[in-house]
XYZ file of C-alpha atoms in Angstrom:
429
model
C 147.360 68.109 71.162
C 145.072 67.423 74.099
C 144.868 64.856 76.844
C 141.096 64.678 76.526
C 138.786 65.683 73.707
C 135.070 65.856 74.346
C 133.036 65.517 71.161
C 129.783 67.428 71.591
C 129.157 70.802 73.207
C 125.904 69.921 74.895
C 124.823 69.145 78.454
C 126.783 65.907 78.856
C 129.837 67.271 77.080
C 130.161 70.371 79.256
C 129.382 68.531 82.484
C 131.979 65.891 81.671
C 134.657 68.368 80.604
C 134.226 70.435 83.774
C 134.504 67.393 86.037
C 137.574 66.130 84.173
C 139.346 69.468 84.533
C 138.386 69.815 88.192
C 139.483 66.273 89.031
C 142.871 66.712 87.354
C 143.813 70.366 86.632
C 146.960 69.250 84.798
C 144.989 67.743 81.925
C 144.499 69.641 78.682
C 140.809 69.371 77.797
C 138.950 70.525 74.682
C 135.338 70.425 73.503
C 134.510 70.104 69.799
C 131.042 71.411 68.889
C 129.668 71.084 65.353
C 127.374 74.131 65.568
C 127.996 77.832 65.886
C 126.342 77.762 69.308
C 126.828 75.448 72.287
C 124.245 73.988 74.679
C 121.380 74.551 72.240
C 119.246 71.758 73.693
C 119.740 73.157 77.184
C 118.483 76.501 75.906
C 115.107 75.193 74.678
C 114.514 72.550 77.345
C 111.624 72.974 79.727
C 110.081 75.651 77.563
C 113.229 77.754 77.882
C 113.443 77.290 81.641
C 115.699 74.181 81.615
C 114.303 71.279 83.596
C 117.667 70.482 85.223
C 116.689 67.261 86.999
C 113.970 65.689 89.132
C 113.370 65.404 92.869
C 113.281 61.596 92.772
C 116.299 61.007 95.001
C 115.976 57.220 95.305
C 118.272 55.664 92.651
C 116.124 52.550 92.165
C 112.923 54.569 91.788
C 114.672 57.099 89.559
C 115.777 54.347 87.174
C 112.140 53.314 86.619
C 111.662 56.449 84.503
C 113.893 55.059 81.736
C 112.223 52.736 79.193
C 115.699 51.894 77.890
C 118.443 51.856 80.494
C 116.474 51.157 83.674
C 118.558 48.152 84.738
C 121.899 49.632 83.681
C 121.430 52.997 85.414
C 120.634 51.817 88.950
C 124.323 51.426 89.809
C 125.421 54.732 88.244
C 122.613 56.584 90.040
C 123.971 55.308 93.346
C 127.206 57.015 92.337
C 125.810 60.327 91.079
C 122.115 61.117 91.492
C 119.740 64.079 91.406
C 120.942 65.504 94.714
C 124.508 65.520 93.402
C 123.367 67.433 90.332
C 121.646 70.019 92.503
C 124.784 70.371 94.635
C 126.913 70.920 91.503
C 124.849 73.878 90.337
C 124.173 75.376 93.765
C 127.902 75.272 94.588
C 128.395 77.469 91.530
C 125.776 79.993 92.535
C 122.817 78.634 90.581
C 119.766 78.632 92.832
C 117.275 75.852 92.124
C 113.639 75.206 92.993
C 111.551 72.043 93.170
C 108.094 72.393 91.639
C 104.969 70.536 92.743
C 105.353 67.817 90.090
C 108.951 67.095 91.131
C 110.683 68.912 88.285
C 113.655 71.073 89.233
C 114.400 74.420 87.576
C 116.689 77.374 88.215
C 114.840 79.994 90.273
C 115.549 82.434 87.455
C 113.189 80.393 85.241
C 115.747 80.837 82.477
C 117.913 78.215 80.798
C 120.458 80.965 80.184
C 121.389 80.689 83.860
C 122.561 77.100 83.285
C 124.354 78.020 80.063
C 126.153 80.923 81.743
C 127.247 78.600 84.558
C 128.768 76.101 82.121
C 130.479 78.733 79.986
C 131.906 80.460 83.049
C 133.275 77.178 84.409
C 134.975 76.188 81.147
C 136.658 79.594 81.017
C 137.735 79.341 84.656
C 139.209 75.876 84.163
C 140.946 76.666 80.887
C 138.888 74.225 78.812
C 139.159 75.016 75.099
C 135.876 75.160 73.190
C 135.993 74.896 69.393
C 132.722 75.788 67.662
C 131.862 75.077 64.020
C 134.066 71.995 64.368
C 131.975 69.155 63.016
C 133.855 65.867 63.381
C 134.345 63.978 60.113
C 136.415 61.035 61.334
C 137.524 59.307 64.543
C 140.655 57.178 64.171
C 142.296 54.973 66.798
C 146.101 55.283 66.723
C 148.272 52.196 66.969
C 151.624 53.958 67.187
C 153.003 56.407 69.702
C 153.197 59.980 68.487
C 155.792 62.484 69.700
C 156.807 60.006 72.411
C 153.378 60.423 74.001
C 150.830 57.676 74.077
C 148.073 59.363 72.064
C 145.320 56.888 71.356
C 143.057 58.898 69.068
C 143.087 61.182 66.089
C 139.962 63.276 65.587
C 139.476 65.000 62.269
C 137.120 67.967 62.136
C 136.256 70.339 59.298
C 138.564 72.891 60.925
C 141.542 70.779 61.901
C 142.942 67.498 63.179
C 143.523 66.771 66.853
C 145.161 63.997 68.850
C 144.052 62.887 72.294
C 144.761 60.189 74.844
C 141.089 59.676 75.581
C 137.826 60.861 74.064
C 134.386 61.365 75.536
C 131.605 61.148 72.945
C 128.607 63.213 74.036
C 126.980 64.027 70.721
C 123.392 63.026 71.448
C 121.375 61.543 68.596
C 123.831 62.288 65.817
C 123.619 59.770 62.913
C 127.011 60.804 61.491
C 128.781 60.066 64.761
C 126.854 56.813 65.117
C 128.104 55.785 61.659
C 131.684 56.509 62.750
C 131.177 54.403 65.867
C 129.910 51.540 63.700
C 133.139 51.769 61.705
C 135.000 51.443 65.014
C 133.157 48.209 65.781
C 130.220 49.386 67.870
C 126.602 48.302 67.417
C 124.027 51.059 67.053
C 120.374 50.435 67.901
C 118.418 52.316 65.194
C 116.950 55.576 66.477
C 113.215 56.146 66.640
C 111.268 59.047 68.223
C 110.589 58.543 71.920
C 108.565 61.549 73.107
C 105.688 62.481 70.836
C 101.994 63.312 70.871
C 99.271 61.219 69.237
C 97.527 62.541 66.120
C 93.809 61.800 66.372
C 90.943 63.100 64.250
C 87.711 62.419 66.091
C 84.500 64.416 66.536
C 84.533 63.725 70.283
C 87.648 65.844 70.792
C 87.224 68.314 67.939
C 86.777 71.877 69.131
C 87.708 71.218 72.780
C 91.481 71.691 72.527
C 93.044 72.865 75.750
C 90.946 70.528 77.883
C 93.082 68.592 80.357
C 92.032 65.875 82.778
C 93.417 62.825 84.539
C 92.753 59.675 82.531
C 93.809 56.083 82.086
C 95.119 55.258 78.598
C 95.948 51.892 77.075
C 97.460 50.969 73.717
C 95.365 48.146 72.291
C 96.767 45.032 70.566
C 97.136 45.514 66.822
C 97.265 43.236 63.817
C 100.992 43.414 63.219
C 103.640 40.967 62.117
C 101.001 38.405 61.154
C 99.093 39.112 64.317
C 102.020 38.331 66.626
C 101.570 41.338 68.877
C 102.759 39.505 71.988
C 105.877 38.379 70.171
C 106.558 41.989 69.171
C 106.312 43.054 72.810
C 108.917 40.468 73.746
C 111.183 41.533 70.873
C 111.277 45.107 72.137
C 111.388 44.155 75.818
C 108.000 45.674 76.564
C 105.725 44.386 79.309
C 101.988 44.752 78.526
C 101.688 46.933 81.639
C 104.097 49.391 79.994
C 101.435 50.104 77.387
C 99.035 51.379 80.038
C 99.340 54.776 81.676
C 97.418 56.997 84.053
C 98.058 60.694 84.210
C 97.096 64.109 82.836
C 95.799 63.935 79.262
C 95.710 67.134 77.195
C 93.475 67.495 74.153
C 95.228 69.468 71.409
C 94.481 70.708 67.900
C 96.161 67.574 66.560
C 94.937 64.975 69.036
C 96.238 64.087 72.489
C 99.284 64.986 74.548
C 100.189 65.393 78.221
C 102.217 63.211 80.608
C 99.827 60.256 80.312
C 100.333 60.116 76.535
C 104.059 60.885 76.585
C 104.741 58.014 78.963
C 103.148 55.632 76.460
C 105.118 57.141 73.582
C 108.361 56.551 75.491
C 107.716 52.965 76.564
C 106.178 52.001 73.253
C 108.653 53.945 71.081
C 110.024 51.048 69.051
C 106.747 49.125 68.862
C 104.769 52.191 67.716
C 107.428 52.892 65.108
C 106.894 49.357 63.785
C 103.180 50.118 63.599
C 103.971 53.259 61.559
C 102.177 55.198 64.316
C 98.803 53.753 63.329
C 97.124 52.030 66.271
C 94.173 52.215 68.649
C 93.973 53.402 72.229
C 91.353 53.066 74.936
C 90.787 56.017 77.253
C 89.039 55.797 80.601
C 88.144 59.364 81.514
C 87.157 58.127 84.983
C 90.081 55.944 86.145
C 88.360 55.255 89.467
C 85.418 53.605 87.639
C 85.044 50.596 85.379
C 82.212 50.488 82.840
C 79.730 48.629 85.059
C 80.447 50.923 87.996
C 79.914 54.004 85.849
C 76.621 52.596 84.570
C 75.352 52.016 88.119
C 76.309 55.571 89.011
C 74.460 56.933 85.966
C 71.336 54.943 86.842
C 71.349 56.451 90.326
C 71.693 59.932 88.864
C 68.772 59.190 86.548
C 66.615 58.458 89.598
C 67.718 61.530 91.551
C 68.077 64.164 88.823
C 65.234 63.048 86.548
C 63.929 66.546 85.753
C 67.300 67.997 84.763
C 68.850 67.820 81.318
C 71.760 65.411 81.010
C 73.932 67.923 79.192
C 73.823 70.492 82.000
C 74.240 68.011 84.829
C 77.928 67.298 85.085
C 77.752 64.125 87.118
C 81.472 63.419 87.405
C 84.591 65.448 88.009
C 85.256 66.110 84.338
C 85.869 69.321 82.387
C 82.514 70.668 81.229
C 83.403 70.714 77.525
C 84.539 67.100 77.636
C 81.352 66.013 79.455
C 79.179 67.722 76.832
C 81.123 66.105 73.994
C 80.825 62.598 75.476
C 77.115 63.049 76.195
C 76.477 64.032 72.583
C 78.541 61.061 71.382
C 76.199 58.807 73.382
C 73.225 59.776 71.203
C 71.796 62.056 73.886
C 70.473 65.430 72.700
C 70.751 68.815 74.421
C 67.088 68.713 75.446
C 67.035 65.152 76.825
C 66.293 64.913 80.536
C 67.624 62.149 82.740
C 64.142 60.713 83.223
C 63.652 60.373 79.467
C 66.851 58.613 78.382
C 66.869 54.866 77.836
C 69.090 52.222 79.369
C 70.834 51.849 76.010
C 71.709 55.551 76.077
C 73.016 55.160 79.627
C 75.112 52.199 78.513
C 76.470 54.268 75.622
C 77.424 57.053 78.017
C 79.093 54.647 80.447
C 81.126 53.261 77.558
C 82.159 56.738 76.380
C 83.228 57.649 79.904
C 85.253 54.542 80.704
C 85.921 52.627 77.488
C 86.395 55.350 74.904
C 88.301 54.120 71.859
C 90.285 56.290 69.469
C 92.264 55.627 66.327
C 95.739 57.157 66.287
C 97.038 58.112 62.858
C 100.509 59.598 63.143
C 102.512 61.574 65.659
C 103.755 65.097 66.332
C 106.943 66.230 68.056
C 106.476 67.198 71.687
C 107.398 70.913 71.763
C 111.076 71.431 70.922
C 112.162 68.532 73.106
C 112.854 65.890 70.482
C 114.088 62.749 72.232
C 114.972 59.490 70.526
C 115.294 55.884 71.566
C 118.386 54.304 70.073
C 122.155 54.665 70.109
C 125.188 52.684 71.213
C 124.125 49.223 72.368
C 124.169 49.159 76.169
C 125.820 45.732 76.146
C 128.941 47.377 74.751
C 129.389 49.849 77.627
C 130.967 49.347 81.061
C 128.544 51.214 83.303
C 131.065 51.461 86.130
C 133.111 53.851 83.967
C 130.954 54.500 80.855
C 133.915 53.279 78.817
C 133.523 51.302 75.620
C 133.971 47.550 75.909
C 134.963 47.507 72.235
C 137.822 50.026 72.317
C 139.787 51.335 75.315
C 140.010 55.085 76.035
C 136.634 55.706 74.389
C 133.872 56.937 76.719
C 130.216 57.881 76.275
C 127.672 60.132 77.998
C 124.120 61.274 77.275
C 121.776 60.297 74.469
C 124.531 58.946 72.215
C 123.856 55.650 74.003
C 120.575 53.746 73.894
C 119.059 55.409 76.966
C 116.022 57.665 77.020
C 113.454 58.763 79.563
C 110.061 60.320 80.040
C 109.772 64.068 80.622
C 110.566 65.568 83.986
C 114.319 66.205 83.932
C 115.213 62.532 83.611
C 116.995 62.758 80.258
C 119.274 65.455 81.635
C 119.978 63.370 84.727
C 121.165 60.529 82.510
C 123.514 63.019 80.839
C 124.846 64.374 84.159
C 125.369 60.931 85.678
C 127.090 59.380 82.662
C 129.303 62.424 82.156
C 130.318 62.533 85.822
C 131.238 58.837 86.010
C 133.101 58.956 82.697
C 134.948 62.106 83.813
C 136.111 60.524 87.058
C 137.320 57.422 85.226
C 139.105 59.494 82.587
C 140.769 61.852 85.064
C 142.002 59.070 87.341
C 143.665 57.067 84.574
C 145.145 59.777 82.314
């Protein structure tokens, strides 16, 4: 029998269990993990380096990185934010570094450093960890057992446990979600949140690896009888959320990079409805609009008349991309600036600033599969992360309908929720 059982041996589960045990050393705490290994997502995150958190220390600004959960997380972030996460690890001997883009990693550049820290802390605090213990049922108890007020019975494939309180930190686990539905909770259906766009187009074929800053916009589609605006409202998406500016990476399959991933996160549910078939507009020169680019090209035509267009990179663009866009504008390798027509210049201006692509499918972004969906946020008390449906049931991490863009933000949601839940659990058990 345990005072607290944490279901899920991942980031949120370990962080929560450690804080519970530290806050009240008299509590008996256990973690149930379905796999043969713990902290598997921590291990692969950040390319194996573990992007622990982000250097956005302002709670209100930090919350803006969450397509689902922005409003709900502002308060919790004032309670436990990125600086608190850094202090937790550094207090335990894990040295951290802030990189130029704001992401925070252990100086060891190894996720094993974070895993070792968690494992060491659970051993020090006497937290029991049961692996290969997939949960098959969660039952609320209505009667007192052994004169103690146990509220829950958790059945796993390896045994049955009773606990006064439970913290569910199982991430995107459909089986656990189904159990929570049986307990009366509402689950928002899960859809992929971070993914790259599959695009087959001659303009980007053969130039994989090219990366440049660009402005990208998802264009209105003929969906739900043409009610695109209504669909935006249904999913709580502002049209501005479907526009992004940032690094765009051309891949073998299409497009990736922060600029694309931000769109995939904010448009997750809408793009799922579209079956990942939609159009985007890319402006390779975000500082220019089409007319401005055309005027610039006409000036270059006057100045560089004797040079070939292909070899005169007139803007700060990767050379291979410039060549591809020039060719797409019906301009040959031998054409000189003086010889091209205004129509060809207009074509080039359009390719540079109003370049349209058809997206046909998606690909997972590295190993970091993140989903939108989970326990409905309306059913959670964000002052404690306790269920509003059933007492003594707490949540942390991606089991709830919160997700974020890349940069350490998904982990910070896990740390914050687990910390607040742990403090609430420890103070009332």
